[in-house]
CSV table of C-alpha atoms in Angstrom, one decimal:
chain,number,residue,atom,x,y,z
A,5,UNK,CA,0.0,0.0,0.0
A,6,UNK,CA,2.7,2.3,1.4
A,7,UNK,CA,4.6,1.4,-1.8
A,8,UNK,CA,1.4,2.8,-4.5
A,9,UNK,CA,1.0,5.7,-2.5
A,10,UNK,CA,2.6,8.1,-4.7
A,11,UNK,CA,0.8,6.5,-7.8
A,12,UNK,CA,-2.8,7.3,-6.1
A,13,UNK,CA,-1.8,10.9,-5.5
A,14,UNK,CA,-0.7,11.7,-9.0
A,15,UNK,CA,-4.1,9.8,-10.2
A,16,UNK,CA,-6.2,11.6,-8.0
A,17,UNK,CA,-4.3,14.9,-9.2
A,18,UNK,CA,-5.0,14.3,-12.8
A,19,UNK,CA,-8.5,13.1,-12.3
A,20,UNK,CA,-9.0,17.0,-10.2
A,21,UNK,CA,-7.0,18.5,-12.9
A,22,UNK,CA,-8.6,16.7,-15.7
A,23,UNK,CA,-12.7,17.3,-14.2
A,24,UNK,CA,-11.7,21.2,-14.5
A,25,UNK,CA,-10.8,21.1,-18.0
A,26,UNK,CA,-13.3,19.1,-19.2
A,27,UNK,CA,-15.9,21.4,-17.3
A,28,UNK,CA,-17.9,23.4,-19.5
A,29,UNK,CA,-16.5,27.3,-18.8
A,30,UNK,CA,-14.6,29.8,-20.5
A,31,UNK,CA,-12.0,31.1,-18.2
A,32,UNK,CA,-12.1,34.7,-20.0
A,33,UNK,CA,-16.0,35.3,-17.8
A,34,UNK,CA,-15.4,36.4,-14.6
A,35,UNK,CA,-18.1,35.4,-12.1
A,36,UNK,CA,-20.5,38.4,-11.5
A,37,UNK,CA,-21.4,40.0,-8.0
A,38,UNK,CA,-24.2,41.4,-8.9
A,39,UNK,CA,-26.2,38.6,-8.6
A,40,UNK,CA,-29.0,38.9,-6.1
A,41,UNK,CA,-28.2,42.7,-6.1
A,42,UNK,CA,-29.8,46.1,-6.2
A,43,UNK,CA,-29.5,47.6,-9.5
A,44,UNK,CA,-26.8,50.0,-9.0
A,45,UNK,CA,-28.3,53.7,-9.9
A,46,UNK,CA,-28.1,55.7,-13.2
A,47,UNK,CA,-29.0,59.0,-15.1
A,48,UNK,CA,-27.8,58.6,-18.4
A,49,UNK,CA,-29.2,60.9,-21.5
A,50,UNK,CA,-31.2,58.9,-23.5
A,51,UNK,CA,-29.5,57.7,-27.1
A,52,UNK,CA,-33.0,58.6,-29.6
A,53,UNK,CA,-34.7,61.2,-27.9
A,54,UNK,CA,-32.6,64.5,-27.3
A,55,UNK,CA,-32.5,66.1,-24.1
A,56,UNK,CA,-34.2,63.2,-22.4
A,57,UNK,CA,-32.4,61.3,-19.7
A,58,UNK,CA,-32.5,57.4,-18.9
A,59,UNK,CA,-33.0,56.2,-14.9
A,60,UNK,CA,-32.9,53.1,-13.4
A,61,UNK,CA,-36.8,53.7,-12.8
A,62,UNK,CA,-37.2,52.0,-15.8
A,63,UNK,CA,-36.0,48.4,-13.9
A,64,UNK,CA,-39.0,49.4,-11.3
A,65,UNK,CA,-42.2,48.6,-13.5
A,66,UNK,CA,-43.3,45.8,-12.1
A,67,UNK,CA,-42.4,43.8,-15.2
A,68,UNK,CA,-38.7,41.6,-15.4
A,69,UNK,CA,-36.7,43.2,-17.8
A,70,UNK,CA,-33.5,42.8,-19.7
A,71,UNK,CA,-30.6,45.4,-19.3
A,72,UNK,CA,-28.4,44.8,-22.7
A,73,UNK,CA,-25.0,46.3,-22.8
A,74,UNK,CA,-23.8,46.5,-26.3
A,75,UNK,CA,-21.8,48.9,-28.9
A,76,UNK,CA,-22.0,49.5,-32.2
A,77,UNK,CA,-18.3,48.8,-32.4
A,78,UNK,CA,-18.9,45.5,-30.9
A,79,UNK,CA,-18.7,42.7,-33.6
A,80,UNK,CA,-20.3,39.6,-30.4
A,81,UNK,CA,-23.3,42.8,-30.3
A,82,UNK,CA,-23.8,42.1,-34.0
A,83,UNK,CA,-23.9,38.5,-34.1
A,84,UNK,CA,-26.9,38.2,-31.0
A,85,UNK,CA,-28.9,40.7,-32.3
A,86,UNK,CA,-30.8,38.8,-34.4
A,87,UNK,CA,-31.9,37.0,-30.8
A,88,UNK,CA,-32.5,40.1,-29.0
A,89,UNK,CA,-35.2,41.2,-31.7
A,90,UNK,CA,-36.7,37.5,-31.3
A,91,UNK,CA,-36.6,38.1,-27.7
A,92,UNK,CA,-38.7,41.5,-28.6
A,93,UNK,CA,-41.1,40.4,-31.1
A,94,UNK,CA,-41.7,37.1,-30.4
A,95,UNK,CA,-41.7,36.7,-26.8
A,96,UNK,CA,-42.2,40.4,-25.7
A,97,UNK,CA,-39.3,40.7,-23.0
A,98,UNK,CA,-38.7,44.0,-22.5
A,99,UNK,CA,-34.9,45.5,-23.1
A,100,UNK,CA,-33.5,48.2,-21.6
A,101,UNK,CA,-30.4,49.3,-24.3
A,102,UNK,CA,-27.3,50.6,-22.9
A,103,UNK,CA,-25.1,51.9,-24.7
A,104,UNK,CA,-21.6,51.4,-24.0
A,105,UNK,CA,-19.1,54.1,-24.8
A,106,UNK,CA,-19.8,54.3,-28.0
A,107,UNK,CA,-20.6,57.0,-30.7
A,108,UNK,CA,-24.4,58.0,-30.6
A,109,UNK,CA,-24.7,58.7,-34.1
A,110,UNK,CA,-23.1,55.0,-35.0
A,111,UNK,CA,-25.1,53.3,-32.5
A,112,UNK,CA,-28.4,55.3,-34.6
A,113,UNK,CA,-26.9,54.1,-37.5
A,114,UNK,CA,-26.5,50.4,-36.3
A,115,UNK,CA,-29.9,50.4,-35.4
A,116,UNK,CA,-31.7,51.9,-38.2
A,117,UNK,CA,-29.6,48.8,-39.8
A,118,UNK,CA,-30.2,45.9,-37.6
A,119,UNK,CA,-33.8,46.7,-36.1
A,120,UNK,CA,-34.2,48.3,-32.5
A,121,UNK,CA,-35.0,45.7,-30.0
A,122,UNK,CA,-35.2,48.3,-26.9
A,123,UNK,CA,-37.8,50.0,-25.2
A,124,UNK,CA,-35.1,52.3,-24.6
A,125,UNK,CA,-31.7,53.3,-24.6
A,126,UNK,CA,-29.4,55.3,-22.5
A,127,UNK,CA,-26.1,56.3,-23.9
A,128,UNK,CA,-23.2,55.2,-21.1
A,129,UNK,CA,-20.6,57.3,-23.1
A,130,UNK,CA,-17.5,57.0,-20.8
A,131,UNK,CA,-18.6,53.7,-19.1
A,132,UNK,CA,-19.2,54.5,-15.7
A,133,UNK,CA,-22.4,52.6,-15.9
A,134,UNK,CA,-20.8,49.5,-17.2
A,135,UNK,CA,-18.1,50.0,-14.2
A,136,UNK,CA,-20.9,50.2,-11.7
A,137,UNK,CA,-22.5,46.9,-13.4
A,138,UNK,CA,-19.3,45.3,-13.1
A,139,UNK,CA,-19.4,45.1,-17.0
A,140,UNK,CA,-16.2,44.0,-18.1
A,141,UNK,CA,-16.9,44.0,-22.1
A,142,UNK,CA,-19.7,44.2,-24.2
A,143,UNK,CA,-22.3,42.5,-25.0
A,144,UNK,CA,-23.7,41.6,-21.1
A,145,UNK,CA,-27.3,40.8,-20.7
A,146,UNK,CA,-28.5,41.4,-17.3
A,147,UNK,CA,-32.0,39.9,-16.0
A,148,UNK,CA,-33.7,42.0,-13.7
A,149,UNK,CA,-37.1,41.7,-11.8
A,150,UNK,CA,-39.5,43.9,-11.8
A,151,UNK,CA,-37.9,45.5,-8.1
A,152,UNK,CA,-34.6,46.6,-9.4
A,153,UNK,CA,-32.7,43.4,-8.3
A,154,UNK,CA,-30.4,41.4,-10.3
A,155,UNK,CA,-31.3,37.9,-11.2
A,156,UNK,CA,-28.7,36.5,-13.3
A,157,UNK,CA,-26.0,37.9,-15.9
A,158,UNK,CA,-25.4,36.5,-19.1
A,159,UNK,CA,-21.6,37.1,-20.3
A,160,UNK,CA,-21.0,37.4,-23.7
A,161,UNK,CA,-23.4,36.9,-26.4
A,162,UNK,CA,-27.4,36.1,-26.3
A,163,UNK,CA,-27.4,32.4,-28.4
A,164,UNK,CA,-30.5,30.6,-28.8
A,165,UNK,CA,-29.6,27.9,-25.8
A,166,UNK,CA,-29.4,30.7,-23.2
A,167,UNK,CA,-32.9,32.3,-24.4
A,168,UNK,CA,-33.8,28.4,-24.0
A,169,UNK,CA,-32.3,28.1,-20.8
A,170,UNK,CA,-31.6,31.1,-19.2
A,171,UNK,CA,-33.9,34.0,-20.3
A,172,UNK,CA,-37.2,32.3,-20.5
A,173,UNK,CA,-37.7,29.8,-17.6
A,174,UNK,CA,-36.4,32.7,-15.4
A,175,UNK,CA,-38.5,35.5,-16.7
A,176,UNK,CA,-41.1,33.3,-16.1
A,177,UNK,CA,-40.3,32.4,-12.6
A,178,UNK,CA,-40.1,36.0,-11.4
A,179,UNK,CA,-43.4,36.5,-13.4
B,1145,UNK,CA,26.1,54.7,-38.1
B,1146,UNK,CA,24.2,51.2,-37.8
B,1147,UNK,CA,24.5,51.1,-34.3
B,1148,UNK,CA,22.1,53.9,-34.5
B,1149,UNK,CA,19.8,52.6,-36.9
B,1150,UNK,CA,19.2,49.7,-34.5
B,1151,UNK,CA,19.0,51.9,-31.6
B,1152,UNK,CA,16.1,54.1,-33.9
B,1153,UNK,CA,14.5,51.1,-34.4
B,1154,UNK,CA,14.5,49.6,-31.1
B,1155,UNK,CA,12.9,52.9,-29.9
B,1156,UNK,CA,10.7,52.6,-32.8
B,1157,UNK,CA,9.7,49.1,-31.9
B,1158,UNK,CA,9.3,49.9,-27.6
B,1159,UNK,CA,6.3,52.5,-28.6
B,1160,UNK,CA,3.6,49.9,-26.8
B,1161,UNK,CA,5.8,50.3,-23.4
B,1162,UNK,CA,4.9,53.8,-23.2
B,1163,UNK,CA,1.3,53.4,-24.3
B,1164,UNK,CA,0.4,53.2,-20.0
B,1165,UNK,CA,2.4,55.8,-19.0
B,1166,UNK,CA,0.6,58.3,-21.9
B,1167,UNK,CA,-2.6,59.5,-19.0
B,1168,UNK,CA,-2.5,62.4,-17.8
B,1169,UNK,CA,-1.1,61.9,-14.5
B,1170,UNK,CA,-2.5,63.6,-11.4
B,1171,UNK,CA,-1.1,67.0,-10.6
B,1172,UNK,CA,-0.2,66.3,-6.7
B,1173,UNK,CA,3.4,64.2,-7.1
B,1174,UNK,CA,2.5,62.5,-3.9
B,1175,UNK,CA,-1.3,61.4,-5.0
B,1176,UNK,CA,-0.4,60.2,-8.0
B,1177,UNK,CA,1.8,58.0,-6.7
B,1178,UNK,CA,-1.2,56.4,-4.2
B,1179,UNK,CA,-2.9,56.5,-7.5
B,1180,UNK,CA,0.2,54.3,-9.6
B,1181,UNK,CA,0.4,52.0,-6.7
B,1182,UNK,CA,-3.1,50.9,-6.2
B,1183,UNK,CA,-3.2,50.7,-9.9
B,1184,UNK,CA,-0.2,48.0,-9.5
B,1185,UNK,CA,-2.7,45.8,-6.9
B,1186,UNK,CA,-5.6,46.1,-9.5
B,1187,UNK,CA,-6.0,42.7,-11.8
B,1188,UNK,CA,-7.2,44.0,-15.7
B,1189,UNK,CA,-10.3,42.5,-16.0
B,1190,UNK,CA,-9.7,42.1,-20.2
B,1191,UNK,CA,-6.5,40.6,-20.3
B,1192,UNK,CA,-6.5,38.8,-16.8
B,1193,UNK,CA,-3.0,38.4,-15.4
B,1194,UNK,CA,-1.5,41.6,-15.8
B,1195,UNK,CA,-2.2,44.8,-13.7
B,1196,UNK,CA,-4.6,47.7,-14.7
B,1197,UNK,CA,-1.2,49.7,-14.4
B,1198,UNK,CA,0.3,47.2,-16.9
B,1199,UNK,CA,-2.5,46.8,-19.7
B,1200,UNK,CA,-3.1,48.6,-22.6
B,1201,UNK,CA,-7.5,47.4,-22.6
B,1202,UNK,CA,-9.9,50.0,-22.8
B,1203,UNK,CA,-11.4,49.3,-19.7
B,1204,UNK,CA,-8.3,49.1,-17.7
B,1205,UNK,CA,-7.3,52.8,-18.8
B,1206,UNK,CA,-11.2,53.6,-17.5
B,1207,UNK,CA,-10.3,52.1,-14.2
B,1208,UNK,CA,-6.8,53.9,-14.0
B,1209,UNK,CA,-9.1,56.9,-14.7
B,1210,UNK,CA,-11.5,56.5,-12.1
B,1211,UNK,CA,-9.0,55.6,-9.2
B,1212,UNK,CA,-6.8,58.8,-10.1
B,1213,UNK,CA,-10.6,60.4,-9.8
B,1214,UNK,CA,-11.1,59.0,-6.4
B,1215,UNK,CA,-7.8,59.2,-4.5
B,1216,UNK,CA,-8.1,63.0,-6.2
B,1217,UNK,CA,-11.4,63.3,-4.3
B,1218,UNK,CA,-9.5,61.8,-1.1
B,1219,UNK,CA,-10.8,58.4,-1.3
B,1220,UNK,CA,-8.0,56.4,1.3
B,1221,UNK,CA,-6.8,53.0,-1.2
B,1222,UNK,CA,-8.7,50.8,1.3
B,1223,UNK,CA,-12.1,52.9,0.2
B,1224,UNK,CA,-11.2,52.5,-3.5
B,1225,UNK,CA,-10.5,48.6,-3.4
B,1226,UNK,CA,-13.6,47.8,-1.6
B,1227,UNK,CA,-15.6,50.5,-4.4
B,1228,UNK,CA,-13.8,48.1,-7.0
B,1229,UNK,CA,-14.7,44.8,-4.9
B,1230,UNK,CA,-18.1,45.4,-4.9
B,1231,UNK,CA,-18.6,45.8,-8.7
B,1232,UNK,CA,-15.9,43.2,-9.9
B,1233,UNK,CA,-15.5,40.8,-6.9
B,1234,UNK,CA,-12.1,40.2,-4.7
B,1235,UNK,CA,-11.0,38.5,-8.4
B,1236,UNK,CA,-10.3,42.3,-9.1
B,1237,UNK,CA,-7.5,42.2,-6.4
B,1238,UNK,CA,-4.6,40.7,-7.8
B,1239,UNK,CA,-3.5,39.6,-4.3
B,1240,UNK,CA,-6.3,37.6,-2.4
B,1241,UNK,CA,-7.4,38.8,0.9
B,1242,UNK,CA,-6.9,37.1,3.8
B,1243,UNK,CA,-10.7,35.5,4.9
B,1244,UNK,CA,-12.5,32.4,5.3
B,1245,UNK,CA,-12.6,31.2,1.9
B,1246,UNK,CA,-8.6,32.3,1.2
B,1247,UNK,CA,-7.2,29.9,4.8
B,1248,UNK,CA,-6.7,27.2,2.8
B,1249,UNK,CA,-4.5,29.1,0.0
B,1250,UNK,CA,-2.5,30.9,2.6
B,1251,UNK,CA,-2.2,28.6,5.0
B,1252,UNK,CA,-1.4,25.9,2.3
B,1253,UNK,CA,2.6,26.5,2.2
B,1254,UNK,CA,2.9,26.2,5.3
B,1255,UNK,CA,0.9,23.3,5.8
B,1256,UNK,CA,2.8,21.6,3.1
B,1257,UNK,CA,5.9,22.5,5.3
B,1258,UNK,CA,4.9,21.1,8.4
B,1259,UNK,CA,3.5,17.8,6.3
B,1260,UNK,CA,7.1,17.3,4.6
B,1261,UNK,CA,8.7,18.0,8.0
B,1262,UNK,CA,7.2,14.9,9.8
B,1263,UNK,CA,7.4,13.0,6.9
B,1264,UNK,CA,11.4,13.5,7.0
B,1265,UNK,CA,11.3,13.2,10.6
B,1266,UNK,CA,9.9,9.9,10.5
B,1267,UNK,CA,12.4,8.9,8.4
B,1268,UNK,CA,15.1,9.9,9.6
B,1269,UNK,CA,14.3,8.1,12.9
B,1270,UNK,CA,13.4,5.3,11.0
B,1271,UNK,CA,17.0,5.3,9.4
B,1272,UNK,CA,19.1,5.7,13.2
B,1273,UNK,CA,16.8,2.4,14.2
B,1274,UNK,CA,19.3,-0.5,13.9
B,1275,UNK,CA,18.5,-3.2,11.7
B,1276,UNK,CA,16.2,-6.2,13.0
B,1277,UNK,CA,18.1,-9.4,13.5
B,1278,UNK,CA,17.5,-12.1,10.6
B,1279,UNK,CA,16.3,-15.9,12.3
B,1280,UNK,CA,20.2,-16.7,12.3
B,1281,UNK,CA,21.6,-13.4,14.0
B,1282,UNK,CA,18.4,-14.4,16.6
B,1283,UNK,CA,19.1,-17.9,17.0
B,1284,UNK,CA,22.7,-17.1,17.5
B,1285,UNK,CA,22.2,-14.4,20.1
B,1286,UNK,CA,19.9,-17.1,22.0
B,1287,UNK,CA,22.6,-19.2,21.9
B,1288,UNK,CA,24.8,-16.5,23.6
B,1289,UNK,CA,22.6,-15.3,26.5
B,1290,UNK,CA,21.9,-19.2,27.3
B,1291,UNK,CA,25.8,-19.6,28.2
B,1292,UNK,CA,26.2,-16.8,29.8
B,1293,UNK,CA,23.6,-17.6,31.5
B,1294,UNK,CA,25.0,-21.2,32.3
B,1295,UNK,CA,28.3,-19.8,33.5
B,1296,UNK,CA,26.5,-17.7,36.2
């Protein structure tokens, strides 16, 4: 026994080593705080209407909603925008846009060329808000009930399996 | 003549090392250095393993940005890293606190120490033990203490 002993460590090692790799996560997210959370606050000018301003009032409705980061420089905010405008249409989630320090007449110009999923916008053009959401790119999809509190983040893009998963089942438990 | 031309192009080349450096700075000499050495315990949250003082990422010069901002303001470093904390998590820190969850990592090298230090000890005394008699060596010695016995 005494004799195998280094054997079993080395195996047990590899198997621990071995059940992280194989687990299904990508080691560039970085697990969100947030979660359970007040909203933090904002006051952002709104990115369609001049001389309007954005406030997290819009995450007290009553109603879950989703808080979208996203830039029009961003390619990821490209590729899930299709699935945001499902989300929108088809299964009437509201979004709340934000838009992250980007360029307001290129994020008008995005949307006039991809649709506009949002119920509205605020522009975030230095990225404070993102800072205060613990954003740390774009595009990150927050879920948040009708209260102001933080349900769940999604990191990186909106793909079919995490409407499937994620968005749905949990809008509807909050509902 | 071409010593020169490689030192031109060296300098030409070493452009991304001064990228950092290129923020305004803040205008109190002894702030700004609070400011630059927080910066240096701040993990960039892009690029993962280097410091927000090291990294060239968008995000990280917002964050160098916001901490010149705040020790500006008179924010002390502990305020600042616990303003970061709570948006980002302690994974923002590039060296974990000391709590709860973090004994185990901290106390780990030292555990390990104290492990390996019985386990040579043990050994060691093991290796001063003299060797156990073979059946012969026994039979032998037997033999001996019998006679002596005998004799007295």
């Amino acid at each position: 026994m005494q004799r195998f002993l280094p054997l079993i460590v080395v195996a047990a090692l590899a198997a621990l080593f071995l059940s992280m790799l194989l687990r299904d996560r990508n080691p560039h997210e970085i697990k969100s705080v947030m979660m359970g959370k007040e909203s933090p606050a904002f006051t952002l000018p709104a990115l369609l209407e001049a001389d309007k301003q954005v406030t997290d009032d819009v995450l007290r409705t009553g109603h879950p909603v989703l808080v979208n980061f996203f830039a029009s420089w961003c390619v990821p905010c490209r590729a899930e925008h299709a699935n945001l405008m499902k989300l929108a249409k088809e299964h009437h989630i509201p979004i709340i846009g934000i838009n992250y320090k980007d360029d307001p007449a290129k994020a008008r110009a995005y949307l006039a060329e991809l649709g506009d999923p949002y119920v509205t916008i605020a522009a975030d053009l230095h990225g404070r808000t993102g800072i205060d959401w613990g954003v740390t790119g774009v595009p990150e999809t927050f879920i948040v009930d009708g209260n102001g509190k933080i349900r769940d983040r999604l990191w990186g893009p909106v793909v079919v399996d995490s409407i499937e998963k994620k968005i749905l089942p949990e809008i509807e438990a909050i509902k | 003549m071409k010593r020169l031309m490689v030192f031109i192009l060296c300098l030409a080349f070493s452009a991304p090392a001064f990228a950092v450096v290129a923020d305004k700075p803040l205008a109190d000499p002894a702030k700004e250095a609070v400011a630059r050495s927080l910066m240096k315990e701040i993990r960039c949250l892009v690029c993962q393993n280097e410091s927000i003082d090291e990294s060239d990422a968008d995000l990280a010069k917002d964050l160098r940005g916001l901490i010149r901002e705040h020790v500006a303001k008179g924010d002390s470093p502990k305020q600042i890293r616990q303003f970061l904390v709570d948006r980002y998590g302690d994974w923002v820190l590039l060296k974990p606190p000391v709590q709860p969850s973090t004994y185990l990592l901290w106390g780990s090298p030292f555990l390990f120490l104290i492990l390996g230090g019985i386990a040579v000890m043990r050994r060691r005394v093991r290796a001063n033990a003299p060797e156990p008699l073979s059946a012969e060596e026994e039979a032998k010695l037997k033999k001996l203490l019998r006679s002596k016995g005998d004799k007295a």
